[in-house]
mmCIF file of C-alpha atoms in Angstrom:
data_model
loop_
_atom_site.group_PDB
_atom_site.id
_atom_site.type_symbol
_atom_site.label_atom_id
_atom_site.label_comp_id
_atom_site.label_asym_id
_atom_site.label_seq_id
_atom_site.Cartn_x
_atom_site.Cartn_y
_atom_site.Cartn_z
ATOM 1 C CA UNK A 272 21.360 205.897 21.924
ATOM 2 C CA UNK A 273 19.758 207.384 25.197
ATOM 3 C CA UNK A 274 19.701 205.524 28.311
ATOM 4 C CA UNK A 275 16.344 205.780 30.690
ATOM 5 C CA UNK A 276 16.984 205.041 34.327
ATOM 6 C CA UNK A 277 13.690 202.807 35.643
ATOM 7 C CA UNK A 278 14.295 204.349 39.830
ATOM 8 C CA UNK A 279 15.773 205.809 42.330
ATOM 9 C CA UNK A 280 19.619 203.878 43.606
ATOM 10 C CA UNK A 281 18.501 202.794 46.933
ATOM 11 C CA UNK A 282 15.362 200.678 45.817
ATOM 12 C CA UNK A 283 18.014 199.349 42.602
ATOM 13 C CA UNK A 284 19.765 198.501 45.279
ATOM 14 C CA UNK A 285 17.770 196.788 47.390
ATOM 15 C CA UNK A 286 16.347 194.405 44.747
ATOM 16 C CA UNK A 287 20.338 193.602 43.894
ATOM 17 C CA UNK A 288 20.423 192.428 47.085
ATOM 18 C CA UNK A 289 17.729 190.838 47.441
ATOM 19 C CA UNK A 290 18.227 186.437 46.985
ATOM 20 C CA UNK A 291 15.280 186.332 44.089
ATOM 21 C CA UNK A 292 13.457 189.936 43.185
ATOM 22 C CA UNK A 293 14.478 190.870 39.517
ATOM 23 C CA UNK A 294 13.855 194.650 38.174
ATOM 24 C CA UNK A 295 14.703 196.811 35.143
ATOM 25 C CA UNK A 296 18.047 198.581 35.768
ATOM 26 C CA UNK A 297 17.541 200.693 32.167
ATOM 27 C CA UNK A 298 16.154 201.003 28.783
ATOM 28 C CA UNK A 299 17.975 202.001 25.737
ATOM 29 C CA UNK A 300 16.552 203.157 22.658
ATOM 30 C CA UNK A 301 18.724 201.816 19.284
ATOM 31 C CA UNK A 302 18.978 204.999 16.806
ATOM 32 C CA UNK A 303 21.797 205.027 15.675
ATOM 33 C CA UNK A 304 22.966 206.630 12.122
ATOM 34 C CA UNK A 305 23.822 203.853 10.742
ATOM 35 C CA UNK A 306 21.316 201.440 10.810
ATOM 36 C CA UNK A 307 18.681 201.002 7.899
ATOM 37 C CA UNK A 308 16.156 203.759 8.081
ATOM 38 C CA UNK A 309 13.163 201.242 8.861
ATOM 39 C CA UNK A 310 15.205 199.781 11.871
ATOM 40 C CA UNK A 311 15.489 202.850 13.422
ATOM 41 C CA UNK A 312 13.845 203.480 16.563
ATOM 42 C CA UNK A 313 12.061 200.120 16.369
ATOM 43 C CA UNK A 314 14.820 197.928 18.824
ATOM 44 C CA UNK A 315 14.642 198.552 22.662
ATOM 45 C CA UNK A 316 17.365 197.209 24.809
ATOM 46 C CA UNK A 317 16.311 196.442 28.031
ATOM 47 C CA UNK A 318 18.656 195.922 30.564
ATOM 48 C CA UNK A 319 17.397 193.727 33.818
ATOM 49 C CA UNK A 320 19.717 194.177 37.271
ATOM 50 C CA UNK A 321 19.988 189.834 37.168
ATOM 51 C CA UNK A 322 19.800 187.291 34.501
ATOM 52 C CA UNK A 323 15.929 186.613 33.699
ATOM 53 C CA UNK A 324 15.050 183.410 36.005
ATOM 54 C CA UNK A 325 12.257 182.570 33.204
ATOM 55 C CA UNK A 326 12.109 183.122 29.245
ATOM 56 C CA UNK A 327 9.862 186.348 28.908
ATOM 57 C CA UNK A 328 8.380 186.792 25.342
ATOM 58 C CA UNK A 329 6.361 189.342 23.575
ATOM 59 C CA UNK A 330 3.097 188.728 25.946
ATOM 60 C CA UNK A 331 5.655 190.247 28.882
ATOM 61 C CA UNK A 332 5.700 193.535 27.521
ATOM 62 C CA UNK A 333 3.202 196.950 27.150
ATOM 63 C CA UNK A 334 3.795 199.801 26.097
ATOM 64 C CA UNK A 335 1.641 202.576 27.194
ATOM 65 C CA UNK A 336 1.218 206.264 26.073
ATOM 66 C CA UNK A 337 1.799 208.517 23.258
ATOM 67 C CA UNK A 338 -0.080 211.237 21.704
ATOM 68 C CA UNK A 339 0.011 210.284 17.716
ATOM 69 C CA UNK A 340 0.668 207.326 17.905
ATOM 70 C CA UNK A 341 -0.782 204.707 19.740
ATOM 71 C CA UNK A 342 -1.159 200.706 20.825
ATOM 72 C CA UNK A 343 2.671 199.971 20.154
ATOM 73 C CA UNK A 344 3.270 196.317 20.686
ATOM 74 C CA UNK A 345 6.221 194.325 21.181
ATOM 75 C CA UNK A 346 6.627 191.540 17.987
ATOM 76 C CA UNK A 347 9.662 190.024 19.068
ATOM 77 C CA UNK A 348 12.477 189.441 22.438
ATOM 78 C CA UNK A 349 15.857 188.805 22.381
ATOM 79 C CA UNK A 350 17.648 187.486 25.379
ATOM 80 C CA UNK A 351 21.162 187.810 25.934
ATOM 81 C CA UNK A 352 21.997 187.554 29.628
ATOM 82 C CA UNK A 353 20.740 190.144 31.145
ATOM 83 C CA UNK A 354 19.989 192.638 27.931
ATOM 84 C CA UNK A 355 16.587 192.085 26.366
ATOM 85 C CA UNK A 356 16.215 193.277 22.684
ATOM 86 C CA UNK A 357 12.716 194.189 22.052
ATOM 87 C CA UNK A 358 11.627 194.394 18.435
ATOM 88 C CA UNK A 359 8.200 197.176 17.995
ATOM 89 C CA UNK A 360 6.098 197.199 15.357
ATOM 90 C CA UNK A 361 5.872 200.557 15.090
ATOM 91 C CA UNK A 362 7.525 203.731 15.631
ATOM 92 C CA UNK A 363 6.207 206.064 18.469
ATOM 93 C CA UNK A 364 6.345 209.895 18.120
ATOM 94 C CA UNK A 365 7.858 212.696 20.456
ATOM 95 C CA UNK A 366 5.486 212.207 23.635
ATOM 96 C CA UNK A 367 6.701 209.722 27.053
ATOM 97 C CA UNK A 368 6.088 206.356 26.856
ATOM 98 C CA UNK A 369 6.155 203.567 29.645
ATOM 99 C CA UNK A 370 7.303 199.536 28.891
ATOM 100 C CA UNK A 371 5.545 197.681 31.602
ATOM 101 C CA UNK A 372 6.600 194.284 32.102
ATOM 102 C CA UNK A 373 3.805 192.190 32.634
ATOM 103 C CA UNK A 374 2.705 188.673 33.747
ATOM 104 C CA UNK A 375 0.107 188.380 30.900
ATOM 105 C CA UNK A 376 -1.419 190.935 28.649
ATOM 106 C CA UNK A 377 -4.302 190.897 30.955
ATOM 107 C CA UNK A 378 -2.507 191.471 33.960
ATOM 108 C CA UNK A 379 -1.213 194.863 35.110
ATOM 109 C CA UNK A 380 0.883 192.985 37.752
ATOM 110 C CA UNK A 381 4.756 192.002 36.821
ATOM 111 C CA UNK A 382 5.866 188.367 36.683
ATOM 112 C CA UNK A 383 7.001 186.006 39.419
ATOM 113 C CA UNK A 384 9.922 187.634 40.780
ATOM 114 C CA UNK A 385 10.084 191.021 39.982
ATOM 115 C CA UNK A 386 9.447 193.869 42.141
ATOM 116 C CA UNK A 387 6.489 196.098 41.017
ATOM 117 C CA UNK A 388 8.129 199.174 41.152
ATOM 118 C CA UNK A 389 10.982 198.206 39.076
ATOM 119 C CA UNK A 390 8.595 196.642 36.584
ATOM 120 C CA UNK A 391 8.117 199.988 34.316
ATOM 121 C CA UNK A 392 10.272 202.714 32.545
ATOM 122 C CA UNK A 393 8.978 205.820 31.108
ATOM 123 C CA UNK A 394 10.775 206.633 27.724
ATOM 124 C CA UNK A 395 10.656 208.843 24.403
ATOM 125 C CA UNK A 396 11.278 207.173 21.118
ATOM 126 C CA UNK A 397 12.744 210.486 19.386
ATOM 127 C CA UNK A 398 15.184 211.454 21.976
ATOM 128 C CA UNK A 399 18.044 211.616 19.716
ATOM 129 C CA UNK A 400 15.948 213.018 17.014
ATOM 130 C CA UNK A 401 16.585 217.077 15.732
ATOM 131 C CA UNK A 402 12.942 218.875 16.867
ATOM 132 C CA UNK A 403 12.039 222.264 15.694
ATOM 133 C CA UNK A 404 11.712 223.783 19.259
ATOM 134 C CA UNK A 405 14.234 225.653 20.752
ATOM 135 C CA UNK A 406 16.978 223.098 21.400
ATOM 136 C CA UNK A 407 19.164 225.527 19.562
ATOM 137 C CA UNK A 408 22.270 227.229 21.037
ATOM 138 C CA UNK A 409 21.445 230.704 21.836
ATOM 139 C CA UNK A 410 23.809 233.255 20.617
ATOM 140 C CA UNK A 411 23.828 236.057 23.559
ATOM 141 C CA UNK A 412 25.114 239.281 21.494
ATOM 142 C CA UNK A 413 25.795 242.335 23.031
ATOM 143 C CA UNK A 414 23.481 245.208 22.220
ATOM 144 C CA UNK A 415 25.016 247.267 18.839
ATOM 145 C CA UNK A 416 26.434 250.523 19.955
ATOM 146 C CA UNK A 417 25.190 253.660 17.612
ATOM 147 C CA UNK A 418 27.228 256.497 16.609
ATOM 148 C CA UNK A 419 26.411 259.617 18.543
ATOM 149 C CA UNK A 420 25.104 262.324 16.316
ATOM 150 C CA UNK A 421 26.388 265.198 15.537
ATOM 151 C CA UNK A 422 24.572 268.126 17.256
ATOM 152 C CA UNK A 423 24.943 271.745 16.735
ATOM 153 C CA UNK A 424 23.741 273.315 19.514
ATOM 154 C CA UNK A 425 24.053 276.890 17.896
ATOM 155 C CA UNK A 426 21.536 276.075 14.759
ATOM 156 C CA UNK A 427 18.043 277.329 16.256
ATOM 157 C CA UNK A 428 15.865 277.310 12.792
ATOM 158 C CA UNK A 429 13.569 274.440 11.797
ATOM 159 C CA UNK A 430 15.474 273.203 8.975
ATOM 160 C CA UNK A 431 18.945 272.473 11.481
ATOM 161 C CA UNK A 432 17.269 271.543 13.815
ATOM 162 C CA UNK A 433 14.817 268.701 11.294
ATOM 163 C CA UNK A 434 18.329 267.871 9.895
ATOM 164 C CA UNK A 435 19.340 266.854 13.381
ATOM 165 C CA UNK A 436 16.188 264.652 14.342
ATOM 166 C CA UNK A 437 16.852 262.746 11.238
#
């Protein structure tokens, strides 16, 4: 499970205090082991800073983005105080993301009562997933230390001295 943080603190601030302004505190991504391989990946827990004032359903949410794969859409939401569950219908692949909460899925504009900037989260669906780049410990070895060679400094013929260089 990796947590994406939607701003900076003083503008999550400022909408806490602020009587009626609404925002999206963080984002989760559900992938853990143990859920059913075709679950995985496809739940986003969205966390708002205050209690949604008005049901938001599947028409409330974009997401934007990818490389591979493309034109995610949210099927279902799940409201539970401030948490949202958001069911996808597909998977997305390694590249950023962004859920936009939206008035309508014509408008690019948030709802009633949330503040624009704290409307959107970037994310990555394979955060917890093993990638073949170089996320790997490195292993810092010191150099191997060689034996000198013997050297006879008195042979002076080719053969001695051919023996040496090998």
């Amino acid at each position: 499970m990796t947590i994406y943080f939607c701003c900076d603190e003083f503008r999550r601030n400022a909408v806490c205090a602020h009587a009626t302004l609404n925002g999206i505190d963080y984002l989760e991504v559900q992938d853990e082991p143990s859920m059913p391989l075709g679950d995985r990946q496809r739940f986003l827990q969205v966390v708002l800073l205050k209690p949604p004032a008005a049901n938001l359903d599947e028409t409330n949410f974009r997401i934007e983005g990818g490389e591979a794969v493309r034109g995610i859409r949210v099927v279902d939401v799940t409201t539970s105080g401030q948490t949202l569950t958001l069911e996808v219908d597909v998977v997305g692949d390694y590249s950023t993301y962004t859920l936009r909460l939206v008035a309508n899925p014509t408008a690019d504009d948030p709802p009633a009562g949330y503040d624009r900037l704290l409307s959107a989260v970037d994310f990555s669906f394979k955060v917890s997933c093993d990638t073949d780049f170089d996320c790997a410990e490195q292993k810092i070895c010191p150099p191997k230390v060689f034996d000198e060679p013997v050297l006879d400094y008195l042979a002076r013929d080719f053969n001695s001295l051919r023996q040496v260089m090998l």
